[in-house]
Amino acid sequence: CAIRTRGRPILLFHHKSTAPIRELEDCRARQMIGEIIKNSDYFVISACGLDYQNSRFLDVSAHSLSLDEFAAIISQVDAVITVDTCAYHFADAFSVPTVALFSSIDPELRSKYYPYVKSVMYEVKDGKLFGKHKASTDPDDLEKELEYLSGIWDKIDVKDILSKLEEATQLKLEANVRA
């Protein structure tokens, strides 16, 4: 892989989901990628078609046109940061250290048994979106949900996410030593 010649660990940053209430806006994704680059050694890739310019970022969406291609990309990265979508399931299948960001579904229902996936829940148990899998179909209600969601994502602390990713990476390294 040409990215490997850059000598940095590769992190897939995946901010899109099939439900708008479980994804990050592009502007927030760009901000987070900037913080990841500033606070880590990662070379960041995205398979979402994100417009972002940095020498340590590459959009690989042209190579992720099918689920098989997306899974192949995940199998080759060193780490993943993703919202609640299939990316962390694939990462678990390939034992890739991951942090999954949840905005509505309790991570205990999704990633509890994934040894190298650290999950972060941003919605509170009695919050408006807690337990919702899909966004409202009514345009006015959807707008309210997305406005509310923006406040949920305001709680994101990239340094905390990177710390959790380091924990997941350490677990994998320790498991490899025992194997």
N, CA, C and O atoms as a DFTB+ gen file, in Angstrom:
716 C
 N C O
     1  1       0.843      -1.186       0.000
     2  2       0.000       0.000       0.000
     3  2       0.886       1.247       0.000
     4  3       1.821       1.338       0.796
     5  1       0.608       2.186      -0.864
     6  2       1.423       3.401      -0.987
     7  2       1.405       4.238       0.286
     8  3       2.368       4.947       0.577
     9  1       0.321       4.161       1.042
    10  2       0.242       4.927       2.280
    11  2       1.291       4.448       3.272
    12  3       1.830       5.251       4.033
    13  1       1.586       3.171       3.275
    14  2       2.559       2.603       4.217
    15  2       3.950       3.222       4.054
    16  3       4.719       3.258       5.015
    17  1       4.276       3.695       2.889
    18  2       5.604       4.273       2.689
    19  2       5.777       5.577       3.452
    20  3       6.893       6.081       3.576
    21  1       4.693       6.122       3.959
    22  2       4.775       7.370       4.723
    23  2       5.199       7.123       6.163
    24  3       5.436       8.077       6.903
    25  1       5.298       5.866       6.577
    26  2       5.864       5.501       7.869
    27  2       5.012       5.794       9.086
    28  3       5.549       5.826      10.194
    29  1       3.757       6.003       8.947
    30  2       2.878       6.287      10.080
    31  2       1.792       5.210      10.174
    32  3       1.432       4.594       9.171
    33  1       1.274       4.990      11.387
    34  2       0.127       4.081      11.482
    35  2      -1.071       4.720      10.767
    36  3      -1.231       5.940      10.766
    37  1      -1.897       3.879      10.167
    38  2      -3.029       4.368       9.393
    39  2      -4.310       4.226      10.203
    40  3      -4.599       3.165      10.756
    41  1      -5.072       5.314      10.262
    42  2      -6.335       5.338      10.976
    43  2      -7.457       5.647       9.986
    44  3      -7.403       6.646       9.268
    45  1      -8.465       4.792       9.954
    46  2      -9.662       5.074       9.174
    47  2     -10.605       5.883      10.054
    48  3     -10.988       5.442      11.137
    49  1     -10.974       7.064       9.585
    50  2     -11.955       7.894      10.271
    51  2     -13.244       7.807       9.465
    52  3     -13.289       8.228       8.309
    53  1     -14.294       7.257      10.079
    54  2     -15.544       7.034       9.347
    55  2     -16.680       7.727      10.089
    56  3     -17.062       7.309      11.183
    57  1     -17.218       8.786       9.490
    58  2     -18.207       9.613      10.173
    59  2     -19.624       9.507       9.621
    60  3     -20.514      10.223      10.077
    61  1     -19.847       8.637       8.659
    62  2     -21.179       8.508       8.050
    63  2     -21.875       7.234       8.510
    64  3     -21.233       6.246       8.864
    65  1     -23.205       7.284       8.495
    66  2     -24.025       6.153       8.896
    67  2     -25.255       6.112       7.992
    68  3     -25.498       7.042       7.223
    69  1     -26.018       5.047       8.087
    70  2     -27.261       4.955       7.326
    71  2     -28.355       5.809       7.945
    72  3     -29.382       6.044       7.309
    73  1     -28.158       6.278       9.169
    74  2     -29.146       7.119       9.848
    75  2     -28.503       8.454      10.224
    76  3     -27.459       8.470      10.876
    77  1     -29.103       9.561       9.828
    78  2     -28.522      10.879      10.146
    79  2     -28.318      11.118      11.641
    80  3     -27.448      11.899      12.025
    81  1     -29.114      10.453      12.494
    82  2     -28.963      10.672      13.941
    83  2     -27.781       9.906      14.520
    84  3     -27.517       9.986      15.720
    85  1     -27.070       9.164      13.676
    86  2     -25.900       8.427      14.157
    87  2     -24.619       8.864      13.444
    88  3     -23.592       8.195      13.564
    89  1     -24.663       9.977      12.703
    90  2     -23.470      10.391      11.970
    91  2     -23.041      11.807      12.330
    92  3     -23.808      12.601      12.875
    93  1     -21.790      12.090      12.005
    94  2     -21.221      13.413      12.233
    95  2     -21.334      14.248      10.962
    96  3     -21.219      13.727       9.853
    97  1     -21.556      15.531      11.133
    98  2     -21.558      16.443       9.992
    99  2     -20.134      16.532       9.438
   100  3     -19.164      16.355      10.175
   101  1     -20.015      16.805       8.145
   102  2     -18.695      16.917       7.516
   103  2     -17.819      17.954       8.206
   104  3     -16.624      17.721       8.392
   105  1     -18.389      19.094       8.589
   106  2     -17.572      20.142       9.228
   107  2     -16.995      19.647      10.554
   108  3     -15.845      19.948      10.876
   109  1     -17.776      18.894      11.321
   110  2     -17.281      18.340      12.594
   111  2     -16.235      17.256      12.319
   112  3     -15.247      17.146      13.045
   113  1     -16.454      16.461      11.278
   114  2     -15.480      15.422      10.912
   115  2     -14.138      16.062      10.560
   116  3     -13.090      15.600      11.010
   117  1     -14.172      17.112       9.767
   118  2     -12.913      17.798       9.400
   119  2     -12.209      18.342      10.644
   120  3     -10.989      18.241      10.769
   121  1     -12.983      18.914      11.553
   122  2     -12.407      19.445      12.796
   123  2     -11.748      18.319      13.599
   124  3     -10.633      18.479      14.096
   125  1     -12.432      17.193      13.723
   126  2     -11.889      16.068      14.480
   127  2     -10.636      15.509      13.826
   128  3      -9.668      15.195      14.520
   129  1     -10.636      15.381      12.516
   130  2      -9.447      14.877      11.823
   131  2      -8.267      15.805      12.080
   132  3      -7.150      15.341      12.307
   133  1      -8.507      17.101      12.046
   134  2      -7.438      18.054      12.360
   135  2      -6.880      17.839      13.754
   136  3      -5.667      17.897      13.954
   137  1      -7.754      17.592      14.720
   138  2      -7.307      17.337      16.091
   139  2      -6.570      16.004      16.198
   140  3      -5.589      15.896      16.934
   141  1      -7.036      14.995      15.473
   142  2      -6.359      13.695      15.483
   143  2      -4.948      13.852      14.935
   144  3      -3.995      13.336      15.518
   145  1      -4.810      14.547      13.841
   146  2      -3.496      14.764      13.230
   147  2      -2.599      15.562      14.174
   148  3      -1.413      15.259      14.306
   149  1      -3.155      16.573      14.826
   150  2      -2.382      17.415      15.752
   151  2      -1.914      16.641      16.982
   152  3      -0.819      16.879      17.491
   153  1      -2.749      15.714      17.458
   154  2      -2.483      15.045      18.730
   155  2      -2.026      13.600      18.618
   156  3      -1.971      12.890      19.622
   157  1      -1.699      13.157      17.411
   158  2      -1.243      11.776      17.256
   159  2      -0.273      11.671      16.090
   160  3       0.030      12.655      15.415
   161  1       0.199      10.466      15.873
   162  2       1.120      10.189      14.767
   163  2       0.389       9.562      13.573
   164  3       1.022       9.191      12.584
   165  1      -0.927       9.445      13.662
   166  2      -1.690       8.751      12.629
   167  2      -1.687       9.472      11.282
   168  3      -1.688      10.701      11.203
   169  1      -1.684       8.657      10.229
   170  2      -2.036       9.096       8.886
   171  2      -3.504       8.716       8.762
   172  3      -3.849       7.544       8.909
   173  1      -4.370       9.682       8.495
   174  2      -5.817       9.469       8.523
   175  2      -6.356       9.281       7.110
   176  3      -6.012      10.021       6.187
   177  1      -7.211       8.269       6.968
   178  2      -7.909       8.071       5.694
   179  2      -9.411       8.099       5.953
   180  3      -9.872       7.853       7.068
   181  1     -10.156       8.401       4.905
   182  2     -11.610       8.379       4.966
   183  2     -12.141       7.703       3.718
   184  3     -11.608       7.893       2.625
   185  1     -13.183       6.920       3.880
   186  2     -13.843       6.272       2.745
   187  2     -15.191       6.926       2.463
   188  3     -16.040       6.348       1.784
   189  1     -15.380       8.131       2.986
   190  2     -16.678       8.815       2.881
   191  2     -16.715       9.928       1.844
   192  3     -17.749      10.578       1.688
   193  1     -15.636      10.163       1.142
   194  2     -15.632      11.258       0.187
   195  2     -15.535      12.618       0.853
   196  3     -16.110      13.589       0.361
   197  1     -14.830      12.703       1.944
   198  2     -14.700      13.940       2.702
   199  2     -13.661      14.858       2.072
   200  3     -12.535      14.443       1.797
   201  1     -14.044      16.093       1.849
   202  2     -13.134      17.096       1.306
   203  2     -12.323      17.696       2.460
   204  3     -12.846      18.470       3.262
   205  1     -11.051      17.331       2.531
   206  2     -10.170      17.817       3.592
   207  2      -8.757      17.819       3.037
   208  3      -8.340      16.865       2.380
   209  1      -8.034      18.872       3.295
   210  2      -6.684      18.994       2.754
   211  2      -5.652      18.979       3.884
   212  3      -5.649      19.856       4.747
   213  1      -4.792      17.986       3.864
   214  2      -3.690      17.893       4.808
   215  2      -2.752      16.814       4.268
   216  3      -3.200      15.830       3.681
   217  1      -1.460      17.004       4.468
   218  2      -0.497      16.015       3.963
   219  2      -0.612      14.671       4.678
   220  3      -0.069      13.674       4.203
   221  1      -1.315      14.632       5.816
   222  2      -1.515      13.379       6.558
   223  2      -2.955      12.885       6.452
   224  3      -3.461      12.218       7.355
   225  1      -3.602      13.216       5.351
   226  2      -4.974      12.769       5.131
   227  2      -5.148      12.341       3.682
   228  3      -4.608      12.963       2.767
   229  1      -5.914      11.262       3.485
   230  2      -6.202      10.790       2.141
   231  2      -7.644      10.290       2.073
   232  3      -8.074       9.488       2.901
   233  1      -8.375      10.771       1.084
   234  2      -9.721      10.280       0.809
   235  2      -9.584       9.051      -0.081
   236  3      -9.088       9.150      -1.203
   237  1     -10.018       7.903       0.408
   238  2      -9.914       6.654      -0.356
   239  2     -11.283       6.176      -0.840
   240  3     -11.453       5.002      -1.167
   241  1     -12.246       7.077      -0.884
   242  2     -13.606       6.678      -1.255
   243  2     -13.684       6.083      -2.658
   244  3     -14.561       5.261      -2.924
   245  1     -12.799       6.475      -3.548
   246  2     -12.791       5.898      -4.899
   247  2     -12.439       4.409      -4.876
   248  3     -12.696       3.695      -5.845
   249  1     -11.854       3.945      -3.778
   250  2     -11.483       2.529      -3.630
   251  2     -12.439       1.797      -2.682
   252  3     -12.177       0.668      -2.267
   253  1     -13.541       2.455      -2.351
   254  2     -14.514       1.888      -1.418
   255  2     -15.918       1.991      -2.018
   256  3     -16.821       2.588      -1.431
   257  1     -16.075       1.404      -3.182
   258  2     -17.342       1.511      -3.897
   259  2     -18.294       0.357      -3.600
   260  3     -19.444       0.372      -4.038
   261  1     -17.825      -0.630      -2.868
   262  2     -18.676      -1.754      -2.481
   263  2     -18.372      -2.113      -1.033
   264  3     -17.369      -1.680      -0.467
   265  1     -19.243      -2.902      -0.454
   266  2     -19.030      -3.350       0.920
   267  2     -17.754      -4.183       1.029
   268  3     -17.029      -4.082       2.018
   269  1     -17.481      -5.002       0.021
   270  2     -16.254      -5.808       0.019
   271  2     -15.015      -4.923       0.021
   272  3     -14.058      -5.189       0.748
   273  1     -15.034      -3.870      -0.791
   274  2     -13.878      -2.960      -0.846
   275  2     -13.714      -2.220       0.477
   276  3     -12.594      -2.032       0.953
   277  1     -14.838      -1.799       1.073
   278  2     -14.781      -1.121       2.361
   279  2     -14.193      -2.050       3.426
   280  3     -13.341      -1.635       4.212
   281  1     -14.642      -3.290       3.450
   282  2     -14.110      -4.265       4.407
   283  2     -12.619      -4.494       4.167
   284  3     -11.853      -4.607       5.124
   285  1     -12.202      -4.562       2.918
   286  2     -10.779      -4.753       2.603
   287  2      -9.948      -3.586       3.130
   288  3      -8.849      -3.790       3.647
   289  1     -10.461      -2.378       3.004
   290  2      -9.743      -1.211       3.535
   291  2      -9.578      -1.346       5.042
   292  3      -8.483      -1.156       5.572
   293  1     -10.659      -1.674       5.726
   294  2     -10.593      -1.815       7.182
   295  2      -9.594      -2.895       7.577
   296  3      -8.899      -2.751       8.583
   297  1      -9.513      -3.957       6.815
   298  2      -8.594      -5.045       7.151
   299  2      -7.129      -4.612       7.077
   300  3      -6.259      -5.282       7.633
   301  1      -6.852      -3.514       6.405
   302  2      -5.475      -3.077       6.196
   303  2      -5.038      -1.904       7.074
   304  3      -3.865      -1.533       7.056
   305  1      -5.960      -1.312       7.845
   306  2      -5.586      -0.162       8.666
   307  2      -5.126      -0.610      10.049
   308  3      -5.340      -1.751      10.459
   309  1      -4.489       0.320      10.751
   310  2      -3.998       0.032      12.100
   311  2      -5.022       0.350      13.179
   312  3      -4.962      -0.199      14.279
   313  1      -5.970       1.246      12.861
   314  2      -6.955       1.677      13.844
   315  2      -8.148       2.305      13.130
   316  3      -8.064       2.707      11.969
   317  1      -9.268       2.377      13.861
   318  2     -10.491       2.959      13.317
   319  2     -11.148       3.832      14.380
   320  3     -11.205       3.467      15.554
   321  1     -11.640       4.986      13.951
   322  2     -12.558       5.793      14.752
   323  2     -13.795       5.939      13.879
   324  3     -13.711       6.391      12.737
   325  1     -14.947       5.551      14.426
   326  2     -16.162       5.515      13.626
   327  2     -17.393       5.845      14.452
   328  3     -17.390       5.715      15.676
   329  1     -18.430       6.267      13.775
   330  2     -19.730       6.392      14.404
   331  2     -20.377       5.003      14.408
   332  3     -19.784       4.029      13.945
   333  1     -21.584       4.932      14.932
   334  2     -22.320       3.676      15.025
   335  2     -22.777       3.240      13.633
   336  3     -23.839       3.639      13.155
   337  1     -21.953       2.417      13.001
   338  2     -22.237       1.890      11.673
   339  2     -21.452       0.589      11.496
   340  3     -20.820       0.122      12.444
   341  1     -21.480       0.015      10.333
   342  2     -20.844      -1.299      10.116
   343  2     -19.326      -1.278      10.279
   344  3     -18.722      -2.337      10.449
   345  1     -18.704      -0.129      10.233
   346  2     -17.234      -0.060      10.279
   347  2     -16.660      -0.745      11.518
   348  3     -15.667      -1.464      11.414
   349  1     -17.268      -0.534      12.690
   350  2     -16.686      -1.171      13.887
   351  2     -16.955      -2.667      13.927
   352  3     -16.201      -3.408      14.558
   353  1     -18.001      -3.124      13.272
   354  2     -18.238      -4.570      13.178
   355  2     -17.144      -5.227      12.323
   356  3     -16.598      -6.268      12.687
   357  1     -16.839      -4.602      11.191
   358  2     -15.742      -5.106      10.349
   359  2     -14.414      -5.026      11.107
   360  3     -13.616      -5.962      11.059
   361  1     -14.179      -3.925      11.798
   362  2     -12.930      -3.771      12.544
   363  2     -12.778      -4.887      13.567
   364  3     -11.690      -5.437      13.738
   365  1     -13.871      -5.220      14.244
   366  2     -13.817      -6.323      15.195
   367  2     -13.475      -7.636      14.490
   368  3     -12.679      -8.426      14.997
   369  1     -14.068      -7.865      13.338
   370  2     -13.813      -9.112      12.597
   371  2     -12.341      -9.251      12.218
   372  3     -11.813     -10.360      12.138
   373  1     -11.680      -8.104      11.985
   374  2     -10.263      -8.121      11.608
   375  2      -9.337      -7.784      12.788
   376  3      -8.137      -7.592      12.594
   377  1      -9.888      -7.711      14.003
   378  2      -9.121      -7.386      15.215
   379  2      -8.370      -6.064      15.089
   380  3      -7.211      -5.964      15.491
   381  1      -9.024      -5.062      14.538
   382  2      -8.427      -3.731      14.396
   383  2      -8.885      -2.873      15.581
   384  3     -10.088      -2.717      15.788
   385  1      -7.961      -2.320      16.356
   386  2      -8.350      -1.451      17.476
   387  2      -9.229      -0.305      16.989
   388  3      -8.936       0.346      15.986
   389  1     -10.321      -0.074      17.731
   390  2     -11.351       0.858      17.273
   391  2     -11.978       1.611      18.431
   392  3     -12.087       1.096      19.544
   393  1     -12.389       2.843      18.147
   394  2     -13.286       3.582      19.043
   395  2     -14.549       3.865      18.252
   396  3     -14.503       4.452      17.172
   397  1     -15.684       3.437      18.807
   398  2     -16.992       3.659      18.185
   399  2     -17.740       4.720      18.973
   400  3     -17.850       4.641      20.196
   401  1     -18.253       5.714      18.258
   402  2     -18.950       6.845      18.859
   403  2     -20.460       6.655      18.698
   404  3     -20.961       6.536      17.580
   405  1     -21.174       6.627      19.817
   406  2     -22.609       6.369      19.803
   407  2     -23.391       7.612      20.203
   408  3     -23.026       8.326      21.137
   409  1     -24.484       7.855      19.467
   410  2     -25.327       9.015      19.743
   411  2     -26.751       8.647      20.135
   412  3     -27.498       9.506      20.603
   413  1     -27.139       7.398      19.955
   414  2     -28.523       7.051      20.279
   415  2     -28.685       5.630      20.813
   416  3     -29.479       5.410      21.728
   417  1     -27.972       4.688      20.279
   418  2     -28.110       3.287      20.700
   419  2     -27.068       2.964      21.776
   420  3     -25.894       3.310      21.636
   421  1     -27.496       2.314      22.825
   422  2     -26.597       1.934      23.910
   423  2     -25.517       0.986      23.374
   424  3     -25.844      -0.063      22.820
   425  1     -24.240       1.340      23.531
   426  2     -23.160       0.481      23.035
   427  2     -23.179      -0.928      23.630
   428  3     -22.675      -1.866      23.012
   429  1     -23.752      -1.084      24.818
   430  2     -23.847      -2.414      25.420
   431  2     -24.627      -3.368      24.515
   432  3     -24.426      -4.581      24.571
   433  1     -25.507      -2.828      23.691
   434  2     -26.309      -3.646      22.777
   435  2     -25.561      -3.967      21.483
   436  3     -25.987      -4.831      20.716
   437  1     -24.455      -3.276      21.242
   438  2     -23.785      -3.388      19.954
   439  2     -22.359      -3.931      20.020
   440  3     -21.978      -4.767      19.201
   441  1     -21.585      -3.470      20.968
   442  2     -20.146      -3.787      20.935
   443  2     -19.618      -4.394      22.234
   444  3     -18.405      -4.486      22.423
   445  1     -20.480      -4.791      23.095
   446  2     -20.093      -5.309      24.408
   447  2     -19.053      -6.428      24.334
   448  3     -18.155      -6.494      25.174
   449  1     -19.166      -7.291      23.351
   450  2     -18.279      -8.456      23.273
   451  2     -17.154      -8.301      22.259
   452  3     -16.524      -9.285      21.872
   453  1     -16.904      -7.089      21.834
   454  2     -15.838      -6.820      20.866
   455  2     -14.580      -6.410      21.643
   456  3     -14.521      -5.305      22.182
   457  1     -13.589      -7.283      21.700
   458  2     -12.454      -7.034      22.592
   459  2     -11.608      -5.802      22.264
   460  3     -11.021      -5.216      23.173
   461  1     -11.529      -5.400      21.024
   462  2     -10.657      -4.275      20.662
   463  2     -11.437      -3.042      20.252
   464  3     -10.887      -2.120      19.648
   465  1     -12.743      -3.028      20.588
   466  2     -13.578      -1.861      20.292
   467  2     -13.927      -1.191      21.610
   468  3     -14.564      -1.790      22.476
   469  1     -13.507       0.044      21.750
   470  2     -13.886       0.874      22.897
   471  2     -15.021       1.771      22.425
   472  3     -14.907       2.442      21.400
   473  1     -16.105       1.779      23.171
   474  2     -17.274       2.553      22.776
   475  2     -17.474       3.748      23.699
   476  3     -17.202       3.685      24.898
   477  1     -17.954       4.831      23.111
   478  2     -18.249       6.040      23.868
   479  2     -19.686       6.436      23.560
   480  3     -20.050       6.631      22.401
   481  1     -20.505       6.556      24.611
   482  2     -21.895       6.970      24.447
   483  2     -21.996       8.447      24.796
   484  3     -21.583       8.863      25.879
   485  1     -22.536       9.230      23.893
   486  2     -22.650      10.667      24.113
   487  2     -24.042      11.106      24.524
   488  3     -24.192      12.167      25.129
   489  1     -25.067      10.319      24.210
   490  2     -26.433      10.648      24.617
   491  2     -26.669      10.117      26.032
   492  3     -26.132       9.076      26.409
   493  1     -27.468      10.831      26.802
   494  2     -27.806      10.393      28.153
   495  2     -28.996       9.430      28.086
   496  3     -29.771       9.455      27.130
   497  1     -29.129       8.595      29.096
   498  2     -30.155       7.534      29.091
   499  2     -31.579       8.063      28.922
   500  3     -32.423       7.362      28.365
   501  1     -31.864       9.262      29.380
   502  2     -33.218       9.801      29.222
   503  2     -33.275      10.884      28.136
   504  3     -34.227      11.662      28.079
   505  1     -32.255      10.928      27.282
   506  2     -32.198      11.934      26.222
   507  2     -33.189      11.664      25.100
   508  3     -33.725      10.562      24.978
   509  1     -33.422      12.675      24.292
   510  2     -34.411      12.596      23.207
   511  2     -34.113      11.512      22.179
   512  3     -35.034      10.944      21.593
   513  1     -32.840      11.222      21.958
   514  2     -32.477      10.252      20.925
   515  2     -32.139       8.874      21.474
   516  3     -31.935       7.936      20.704
   517  1     -32.078       8.741      22.791
   518  2     -31.659       7.468      23.373
   519  2     -32.588       6.341      22.925
   520  3     -33.806       6.421      23.081
   521  1     -31.994       5.301      22.372
   522  2     -32.735       4.133      21.935
   523  2     -33.274       4.217      20.518
   524  3     -33.805       3.231      20.007
   525  1     -33.151       5.371      19.870
   526  2     -33.654       5.516      18.494
   527  2     -32.632       4.972      17.504
   528  3     -31.446       5.295      17.570
   529  1     -33.108       4.153      16.597
   530  2     -32.228       3.610      15.567
   531  2     -32.281       4.430      14.288
   532  3     -31.280       4.557      13.583
   533  1     -33.441       4.981      13.990
   534  2     -33.613       5.748      12.758
   535  2     -34.082       7.158      13.074
   536  3     -34.691       7.413      14.113
   537  1     -33.787       8.061      12.160
   538  2     -34.219       9.450      12.299
   539  2     -35.692       9.574      11.921
   540  3     -36.244       8.706      11.247
   541  1     -36.306      10.639      12.353
   542  2     -37.699      10.919      11.997
   543  2     -37.818      11.152      10.495
   544  3     -36.901      11.668       9.856
   545  1     -38.942      10.769       9.958
   546  2     -39.192      10.995       8.531
   547  2     -39.848      12.350       8.288
   548  3     -39.802      12.865       7.171
   549  1     -40.451      12.925       9.307
   550  2     -41.034      14.264       9.189
   551  2     -39.894      15.287       9.136
   552  3     -39.051      15.310      10.033
   553  1     -39.855      16.130       8.103
   554  2     -38.739      17.083       7.942
   555  2     -38.539      18.016       9.138
   556  3     -37.400      18.310       9.503
   557  1     -39.623      18.484       9.750
   558  2     -39.493      19.384      10.903
   559  2     -38.914      18.644      12.110
   560  3     -38.046      19.166      12.810
   561  1     -39.399      17.432      12.342
   562  2     -38.879      16.635      13.461
   563  2     -37.417      16.262      13.220
   564  3     -36.607      16.276      14.147
   565  1     -37.085      15.932      11.983
   566  2     -35.697      15.600      11.649
   567  2     -34.787      16.790      11.910
   568  3     -33.697      16.628      12.458
   569  1     -35.217      17.963      11.532
   570  2     -34.401      19.162      11.773
   571  2     -34.154      19.357      13.266
   572  3     -33.048      19.706      13.677
   573  1     -35.190      19.130      14.075
   574  2     -35.045      19.247      15.530
   575  2     -34.080      18.190      16.066
   576  3     -33.258      18.473      16.938
   577  1     -34.189      16.963      15.534
   578  2     -33.287      15.891      15.970
   579  2     -31.835      16.221      15.629
   580  3     -30.943      16.013      16.451
   581  1     -31.596      16.731      14.429
   582  2     -30.229      17.043      14.022
   583  2     -29.663      18.214      14.817
   584  3     -28.468      18.246      15.110
   585  1     -30.511      19.172      15.165
   586  2     -30.068      20.281      16.021
   587  2     -29.688      19.752      17.401
   588  3     -28.661      20.132      17.963
   589  1     -30.522      18.878      17.933
   590  2     -30.245      18.243      19.222
   591  2     -28.960      17.418      19.140
   592  3     -28.133      17.446      20.051
   593  1     -28.806      16.688      18.041
   594  2     -27.625      15.850      17.831
   595  2     -26.342      16.676      17.854
   596  3     -25.320      16.224      18.371
   597  1     -26.393      17.864      17.307
   598  2     -25.216      18.728      17.310
   599  2     -24.737      18.976      18.743
   600  3     -23.535      19.007      19.005
   601  1     -25.677      19.149      19.656
   602  2     -25.315      19.326      21.066
   603  2     -24.708      18.067      21.668
   604  3     -23.814      18.139      22.511
   605  1     -25.201      16.916      21.227
   606  2     -24.631      15.651      21.698
   607  2     -23.171      15.547      21.264
   608  3     -22.296      15.236      22.072
   609  1     -22.916      15.808      19.986
   610  2     -21.553      15.692      19.465
   611  2     -20.630      16.765      20.039
   612  3     -19.410      16.613      19.976
   613  1     -21.185      17.854      20.600
   614  2     -20.338      18.873      21.236
   615  2     -19.544      18.288      22.404
   616  3     -18.543      18.873      22.818
   617  1     -19.967      17.160      22.934
   618  2     -19.292      16.526      24.076
   619  2     -18.028      15.772      23.672
   620  3     -17.290      15.301      24.538
   621  1     -17.771      15.652      22.385
   622  2     -16.618      14.875      21.916
   623  2     -15.310      15.517      22.372
   624  3     -15.102      16.722      22.237
   625  1     -14.450      14.685      22.909
   626  2     -13.103      15.091      23.308
   627  2     -12.130      14.179      22.556
   628  3     -11.978      13.006      22.900
   629  1     -11.480      14.720      21.538
   630  2     -10.608      13.911      20.686
   631  2      -9.463      13.295      21.479
   632  3      -9.078      12.156      21.215
   633  1      -8.916      14.020      22.438
   634  2      -7.823      13.453      23.237
   635  2      -8.310      12.235      24.027
   636  3      -7.572      11.261      24.176
   637  1      -9.531      12.283      24.526
   638  2     -10.107      11.128      25.225
   639  2     -10.296       9.962      24.254
   640  3     -10.018       8.815      24.603
   641  1     -10.760      10.245      23.052
   642  2     -10.944       9.201      22.041
   643  2      -9.599       8.559      21.702
   644  3      -9.500       7.337      21.601
   645  1      -8.571       9.379      21.528
   646  2      -7.243       8.842      21.221
   647  2      -6.711       8.004      22.379
   648  3      -6.026       7.006      22.155
   649  1      -7.016       8.397      23.601
   650  2      -6.610       7.615      24.769
   651  2      -7.308       6.252      24.773
   652  3      -6.677       5.233      25.055
   653  1      -8.590       6.232      24.466
   654  2      -9.325       4.967      24.379
   655  2      -8.794       4.103      23.234
   656  3      -8.737       2.879      23.350
   657  1      -8.409       4.738      22.141
   658  2      -7.840       3.994      21.023
   659  2      -6.506       3.374      21.423
   660  3      -6.190       2.257      21.013
   661  1      -5.733       4.089      22.212
   662  2      -4.469       3.549      22.714
   663  2      -4.729       2.341      23.625
   664  3      -3.984       1.362      23.580
   665  1      -5.776       2.407      24.448
   666  2      -6.148       1.262      25.295
   667  2      -6.468       0.039      24.439
   668  3      -6.000      -1.064      24.720
   669  1      -7.269       0.244      23.392
   670  2      -7.638      -0.866      22.509
   671  2      -6.409      -1.432      21.810
   672  3      -6.291      -2.645      21.639
   673  1      -5.498      -0.558      21.410
   674  2      -4.262      -0.991      20.746
   675  2      -3.406      -1.808      21.705
   676  3      -2.841      -2.832      21.320
   677  1      -3.309      -1.357      22.952
   678  2      -2.532      -2.089      23.953
   679  2      -3.118      -3.473      24.202
   680  3      -2.377      -4.445      24.341
   681  1      -4.432      -3.565      24.257
   682  2      -5.084      -4.867      24.451
   683  2      -4.723      -5.820      23.330
   684  3      -4.441      -6.996      23.561
   685  1      -4.735      -5.300      22.112
   686  2      -4.392      -6.156      20.965
   687  2      -2.917      -6.574      21.034
   688  3      -2.592      -7.734      20.778
   689  1      -2.040      -5.655      21.371
   690  2      -0.612      -5.992      21.483
   691  2      -0.379      -7.058      22.554
   692  3       0.401      -7.988      22.349
   693  1      -1.045      -6.922      23.677
   694  2      -0.912      -7.902      24.748
   695  2      -1.451      -9.262      24.319
   696  3      -0.873     -10.294      24.660
   697  1      -2.549      -9.269      23.577
   698  2      -3.102     -10.532      23.085
   699  2      -2.153     -11.187      22.087
   700  3      -2.009     -12.409      22.075
   701  1      -1.504     -10.375      21.248
   702  2      -0.548     -10.914      20.272
   703  2       0.662     -11.522      20.968
   704  3       1.205     -12.527      20.509
   705  1       1.086     -10.918      22.073
   706  2       2.235     -11.454      22.824
   707  2       1.868     -12.793      23.446
   708  3       2.688     -13.711      23.464
   709  1       0.632     -12.917      23.963
   710  2       0.196     -14.156      24.593
   711  2      -0.008     -15.274      23.559
   712  3       0.108     -16.454      23.890
   713  1      -0.307     -14.907      22.329
   714  2      -0.640     -15.919      21.307
   715  2       0.546     -16.678      20.811
   716  3       0.406     -17.552      19.956
